[in-house]
Amino acid sequence: MKTKTIGFIGGGNMATSLISGLIASGHSPQQIWVSDTAPATLQAHTDQLHVNTTANNETVINEVEVVVLAVKPQILRDVALQIAPSLKQKNVLVVSIAAGISQQSLSKWLGSEVAIVRCMPNTPALVQTGATALHANANVDDEQKDLAENILRAVGLALWVNDENQLDAVTAVSGSGPAYFFLLMEAMEKAALELGLDERSARLLIQQTALGAAKIALESAESPAQLRARVTSPGGTTQQAIETFVQNGFVELVAKALHAANDRSIEMSKQLGAD
């Protein structure tokens, strides 16, 4: 891993998070390249992370063994078509973290022979606690799979899916998932204020409770249903709240929301991948 040169096309928040994670895990800044159209972004990477920077995407391709496409999905087609000739001259692994852009579209723009790993990270990667799903096309070898996985593991959990179509479900579950938890926290905070707590106390209690629940779930072999049962005493306050959730269609509403997000992911992929 430490002997590989890695380039980022696009130096935004997610790229910065990945670079920071790589450096924290022992990767040399001198083996990392970043290209971006904004001089201020490049200067920030130079000053703060001490990596190589350039405004030229082709320079990145020529210097690295793996390139991470970290630009907005809306401009990825133009970027991909621009760098395609350079990619044909080198055996470079391409890792795309752009939401909604299929491998079929990437292969069409970059070339059918290019090794491509498509990833679906989420925003907690910005604080090194991300959850990322990956899928590789047939051109990616085992060493390249390990490399892609190591890059994404620098900011949290990384796992592979067998079918690229599963990335739409991943988008609905973990890609959009942080917003669902924020919505629950928002609703809990509103109710806590109505119950008489001050805003600061309510927010801190809810945030720490969310963190604690996630930590228990991660460290336990039990299912969420089993964990819930453990903290739900018969006839107690928790049971009363859970029954209110269930009776008012909470489970069905969550399923409906995730299906809607999945459908929208499929729709966006078709729109963004169109010629």
Short mmCIF file of C-alpha atoms in Angstrom, two decimals:
data_model
loop_
_atom_site.label_atom_id
_atom_site.label_comp_id
_atom_site.label_asym_id
_atom_site.label_seq_id
_atom_site.Cartn_x
_atom_site.Cartn_y
_atom_site.Cartn_z
CA MET A 1 0.00 0.00 0.00
CA LYS A 2 2.70 2.51 0.98
CA THR A 3 4.55 1.97 -2.30
CA LYS A 4 1.57 3.00 -4.44
CA THR A 5 1.13 6.46 -5.88
CA ILE A 6 -2.43 7.72 -5.64
CA GLY A 7 -4.00 10.64 -7.47
CA PHE A 8 -7.21 12.56 -6.85
CA ILE A 9 -9.01 14.43 -9.58
CA GLY A 10 -11.05 16.88 -7.56
CA GLY A 11 -9.88 18.20 -4.22
CA GLY A 12 -13.16 18.71 -2.39
CA ASN A 13 -14.25 17.56 1.06
CA MET A 14 -14.40 13.84 0.32
CA ALA A 15 -11.02 13.85 -1.39
CA THR A 16 -9.55 15.79 1.53
CA SER A 17 -10.98 13.26 3.96
CA LEU A 18 -9.56 10.32 2.02
CA ILE A 19 -6.14 11.97 1.73
CA SER A 20 -6.11 12.77 5.45
CA GLY A 21 -7.04 9.18 6.26
CA LEU A 22 -4.34 7.80 3.98
CA ILE A 23 -1.68 10.00 5.54
CA ALA A 24 -2.86 9.10 9.05
CA SER A 25 -2.55 5.41 8.16
CA GLY A 26 1.08 5.89 7.05
CA HIS A 27 0.87 6.80 3.37
CA SER A 28 3.52 9.35 2.36
CA PRO A 29 2.13 12.71 1.21
CA GLN A 30 4.78 12.72 -1.51
CA GLN A 31 3.07 9.70 -3.08
CA ILE A 32 -0.25 11.54 -3.37
CA TRP A 33 -1.28 13.90 -6.17
CA VAL A 34 -4.28 16.22 -6.36
CA SER A 35 -5.64 18.15 -9.32
CA ASP A 36 -8.34 20.80 -9.12
CA THR A 37 -9.49 23.85 -11.06
CA ALA A 38 -9.50 26.08 -7.96
CA PRO A 39 -6.09 27.52 -7.05
CA ALA A 40 -7.19 28.06 -3.44
CA THR A 41 -8.06 24.37 -3.10
CA LEU A 42 -4.68 23.32 -4.44
CA GLN A 43 -2.90 25.75 -2.13
CA ALA A 44 -4.79 24.37 0.86
CA HIS A 45 -3.71 20.82 -0.01
CA THR A 46 -0.12 21.97 -0.38
CA ASP A 47 -0.07 23.93 2.87
CA GLN A 48 -2.09 21.59 5.08
CA LEU A 49 -1.44 18.09 3.72
CA HIS A 50 1.88 18.64 1.88
CA VAL A 51 0.82 16.57 -1.13
CA ASN A 52 1.67 17.21 -4.79
CA THR A 53 -0.79 19.48 -6.56
CA THR A 54 -1.49 20.49 -10.14
CA ALA A 55 -4.21 22.06 -12.22
CA ASN A 56 -3.58 19.49 -14.95
CA ASN A 57 -5.49 16.19 -14.77
CA GLU A 58 -3.14 14.52 -17.25
CA THR A 59 -0.22 15.19 -14.93
CA VAL A 60 -1.97 13.22 -12.21
CA ILE A 61 -2.61 10.29 -14.57
CA ASN A 62 1.04 10.22 -15.63
CA GLU A 63 2.33 10.20 -12.04
CA VAL A 64 0.11 7.64 -10.31
CA GLU A 65 -0.94 3.99 -10.27
CA VAL A 66 -4.49 4.65 -9.08
CA VAL A 67 -6.66 7.70 -9.68
CA VAL A 68 -9.70 8.60 -7.60
CA LEU A 69 -12.41 10.48 -9.47
CA ALA A 70 -13.71 12.88 -6.83
CA VAL A 71 -15.50 15.47 -8.94
CA LYS A 72 -19.21 16.23 -8.93
CA PRO A 73 -21.30 13.71 -10.89
CA GLN A 74 -22.61 16.46 -13.16
CA ILE A 75 -19.15 17.16 -14.58
CA LEU A 76 -17.70 13.65 -14.45
CA ARG A 77 -18.50 12.88 -18.09
CA ASP A 78 -16.47 15.85 -19.32
CA VAL A 79 -13.57 15.02 -17.00
CA ALA A 80 -13.62 11.35 -17.99
CA LEU A 81 -13.57 12.11 -21.71
CA GLN A 82 -10.68 14.50 -21.16
CA ILE A 83 -8.47 12.01 -19.31
CA ALA A 84 -9.40 8.95 -21.42
CA PRO A 85 -6.48 9.33 -23.89
CA SER A 86 -3.97 9.50 -21.02
CA LEU A 87 -5.47 6.43 -19.36
CA LYS A 88 -5.00 4.39 -22.53
CA GLN A 89 -1.24 4.88 -22.23
CA LYS A 90 -1.01 3.50 -18.68
CA ASN A 91 -2.43 0.62 -16.63
CA VAL A 92 -4.07 2.87 -14.04
CA LEU A 93 -6.82 1.77 -11.66
CA VAL A 94 -9.75 4.20 -11.62
CA VAL A 95 -11.77 4.53 -8.42
CA SER A 96 -14.96 6.56 -8.76
CA ILE A 97 -16.68 8.00 -5.71
CA ALA A 98 -19.20 9.95 -7.81
CA ALA A 99 -22.76 9.05 -6.86
CA GLY A 100 -25.07 7.80 -9.59
CA ILE A 101 -22.50 7.17 -12.32
CA SER A 102 -22.59 3.53 -13.43
CA GLN A 103 -19.62 1.44 -14.50
CA GLN A 104 -21.19 1.15 -17.91
CA SER A 105 -21.11 4.93 -18.31
CA LEU A 106 -17.58 5.15 -16.91
CA SER A 107 -16.35 2.45 -19.31
CA LYS A 108 -18.03 4.22 -22.22
CA TRP A 109 -16.26 7.47 -21.38
CA LEU A 110 -12.89 6.13 -20.19
CA GLY A 111 -12.50 3.04 -22.39
CA SER A 112 -13.70 -0.53 -22.14
CA GLU A 113 -10.25 -1.79 -21.12
CA VAL A 114 -9.92 0.43 -18.03
CA ALA A 115 -9.97 -1.16 -14.57
CA ILE A 116 -12.75 0.59 -12.63
CA VAL A 117 -13.95 0.35 -9.04
CA ARG A 118 -17.15 2.20 -8.29
CA CYS A 119 -17.70 3.25 -4.67
CA MET A 120 -20.60 4.61 -2.65
CA PRO A 121 -19.16 6.38 0.42
CA ASN A 122 -21.17 8.48 2.85
CA THR A 123 -20.58 11.78 4.62
CA PRO A 124 -19.31 10.34 7.95
CA ALA A 125 -16.15 9.58 5.95
CA LEU A 126 -15.41 13.26 6.57
CA VAL A 127 -14.81 12.34 10.23
CA GLN A 128 -13.15 8.97 9.52
CA THR A 129 -16.27 6.92 10.35
CA GLY A 130 -17.61 6.32 6.86
CA ALA A 131 -19.38 3.32 5.43
CA THR A 132 -18.48 2.54 1.82
CA ALA A 133 -19.59 -0.16 -0.58
CA LEU A 134 -17.44 -1.04 -3.59
CA HIS A 135 -17.92 -2.91 -6.87
CA ALA A 136 -15.21 -3.75 -9.39
CA ASN A 137 -15.53 -4.36 -13.11
CA ALA A 138 -13.99 -7.40 -14.80
CA ASN A 139 -10.72 -5.57 -15.55
CA VAL A 140 -9.79 -5.13 -11.88
CA ASP A 141 -7.31 -7.68 -10.54
CA ASP A 142 -6.95 -8.83 -6.92
CA GLU A 143 -4.11 -6.44 -6.13
CA GLN A 144 -6.11 -3.51 -7.43
CA LYS A 145 -9.14 -4.60 -5.39
CA ASP A 146 -6.99 -4.62 -2.27
CA LEU A 147 -5.67 -1.17 -3.13
CA ALA A 148 -9.15 0.30 -3.64
CA GLU A 149 -10.37 -1.26 -0.41
CA ASN A 150 -7.40 0.11 1.54
CA ILE A 151 -8.04 3.62 0.24
CA LEU A 152 -11.65 3.59 1.41
CA ARG A 153 -10.80 1.86 4.69
CA ALA A 154 -8.71 4.90 5.52
CA VAL A 155 -11.98 6.68 6.32
CA GLY A 156 -14.02 3.86 7.85
CA LEU A 157 -15.68 0.60 6.92
CA ALA A 158 -15.40 -0.71 3.34
CA LEU A 159 -17.15 -3.75 1.91
CA TRP A 160 -17.72 -5.27 -1.52
CA VAL A 161 -21.04 -5.97 -3.20
CA ASN A 162 -21.42 -8.73 -5.78
CA ASP A 163 -23.83 -6.87 -8.06
CA GLU A 164 -23.39 -3.24 -9.09
CA ASN A 165 -27.17 -2.78 -8.89
CA GLN A 166 -26.85 -3.27 -5.13
CA LEU A 167 -25.16 0.14 -4.98
CA ASP A 168 -28.61 1.70 -5.44
CA ALA A 169 -29.73 -0.04 -2.24
CA VAL A 170 -26.47 1.03 -0.57
CA THR A 171 -27.23 4.61 -1.58
CA ALA A 172 -30.65 4.33 0.03
CA VAL A 173 -29.31 2.71 3.21
CA SER A 174 -25.90 4.18 4.07
CA GLY A 175 -25.43 6.87 1.42
CA SER A 176 -28.55 8.77 2.47
CA GLY A 177 -28.71 7.13 5.90
CA PRO A 178 -26.98 9.85 7.95
CA ALA A 179 -29.81 12.25 7.07
CA TYR A 180 -32.37 9.78 8.44
CA PHE A 181 -30.61 9.69 11.80
CA PHE A 182 -30.30 13.47 11.80
CA LEU A 183 -34.05 13.70 11.18
CA LEU A 184 -34.74 11.40 14.14
CA MET A 185 -32.35 13.43 16.30
CA GLU A 186 -34.07 16.63 15.15
CA ALA A 187 -37.49 15.23 16.06
CA MET A 188 -36.24 13.98 19.42
CA GLU A 189 -34.73 17.37 20.19
CA LYS A 190 -38.00 19.12 19.38
CA ALA A 191 -39.92 16.77 21.67
CA ALA A 192 -37.31 17.14 24.41
CA LEU A 193 -37.78 20.90 24.36
CA GLU A 194 -41.54 20.42 24.66
CA LEU A 195 -40.89 18.20 27.68
CA GLY A 196 -38.96 20.99 29.38
CA LEU A 197 -35.29 20.33 28.63
CA ASP A 198 -33.12 23.22 27.49
CA GLU A 199 -31.72 23.07 23.95
CA ARG A 200 -28.08 22.42 24.90
CA SER A 201 -28.89 19.61 27.30
CA ALA A 202 -31.35 17.99 24.90
CA ARG A 203 -28.90 18.09 22.00
CA LEU A 204 -25.98 16.68 23.99
CA LEU A 205 -28.09 13.89 25.48
CA ILE A 206 -29.42 12.90 22.04
CA GLN A 207 -26.02 13.03 20.36
CA GLN A 208 -24.36 10.91 23.03
CA THR A 209 -27.26 8.46 23.00
CA ALA A 210 -26.97 8.06 19.23
CA LEU A 211 -23.21 7.50 19.54
CA GLY A 212 -23.66 4.98 22.35
CA ALA A 213 -26.36 3.02 20.52
CA ALA A 214 -24.22 2.81 17.38
CA LYS A 215 -21.20 1.68 19.40
CA ILE A 216 -23.19 -1.06 21.13
CA ALA A 217 -24.58 -2.25 17.79
CA LEU A 218 -21.12 -2.32 16.19
CA GLU A 219 -19.55 -4.24 19.05
CA SER A 220 -22.38 -6.74 19.55
CA ALA A 221 -23.10 -9.92 17.63
CA GLU A 222 -26.82 -9.52 18.37
CA SER A 223 -29.33 -8.17 15.88
CA PRO A 224 -30.93 -4.73 16.30
CA ALA A 225 -34.17 -6.47 17.31
CA GLN A 226 -32.35 -8.37 20.07
CA LEU A 227 -30.58 -5.25 21.27
CA ARG A 228 -33.86 -3.36 21.35
CA ALA A 229 -35.47 -6.13 23.40
CA ARG A 230 -32.63 -5.93 25.92
CA VAL A 231 -33.38 -2.30 26.74
CA THR A 232 -37.17 -2.59 26.58
CA SER A 233 -38.51 -3.62 29.98
CA PRO A 234 -42.09 -4.97 29.94
CA GLY A 235 -44.51 -2.28 30.96
CA GLY A 236 -41.79 0.38 31.12
CA THR A 237 -41.22 3.72 29.48
CA THR A 238 -39.24 2.33 26.55
CA GLN A 239 -41.94 -0.19 25.69
CA GLN A 240 -44.53 2.58 25.72
CA ALA A 241 -42.47 4.63 23.26
CA ILE A 242 -41.68 1.66 21.00
CA GLU A 243 -45.33 0.63 20.83
CA THR A 244 -46.26 4.18 19.87
CA PHE A 245 -43.70 4.10 17.05
CA VAL A 246 -44.91 0.73 15.76
CA GLN A 247 -48.63 1.47 16.04
CA ASN A 248 -48.17 4.63 14.00
CA GLY A 249 -46.46 2.86 11.11
CA PHE A 250 -42.82 3.66 11.84
CA VAL A 251 -41.46 0.42 10.33
CA GLU A 252 -43.58 0.72 7.20
CA LEU A 253 -42.65 4.38 6.79
CA VAL A 254 -38.93 3.59 6.96
CA ALA A 255 -39.34 0.88 4.32
CA LYS A 256 -41.28 3.26 2.09
CA ALA A 257 -38.60 5.94 2.46
CA LEU A 258 -35.73 3.57 1.60
CA HIS A 259 -37.57 2.21 -1.43
CA ALA A 260 -38.14 5.79 -2.61
CA ALA A 261 -34.44 6.58 -2.22
CA ASN A 262 -33.49 3.38 -4.07
CA ASP A 263 -35.82 4.26 -6.95
CA ARG A 264 -34.43 7.78 -7.12
CA SER A 265 -30.87 6.42 -7.22
CA ILE A 266 -31.77 4.27 -10.24
CA GLU A 267 -33.43 7.24 -11.92
CA MET A 268 -30.45 9.53 -11.29
CA SER A 269 -28.03 6.94 -12.63
CA LYS A 270 -29.94 6.88 -15.91
CA GLN A 271 -30.00 10.67 -16.11
CA LEU A 272 -26.35 11.25 -15.22
CA GLY A 273 -25.10 8.45 -17.45
CA ALA A 274 -26.95 9.61 -20.52
CA ASP A 275 -24.92 10.88 -23.46
#
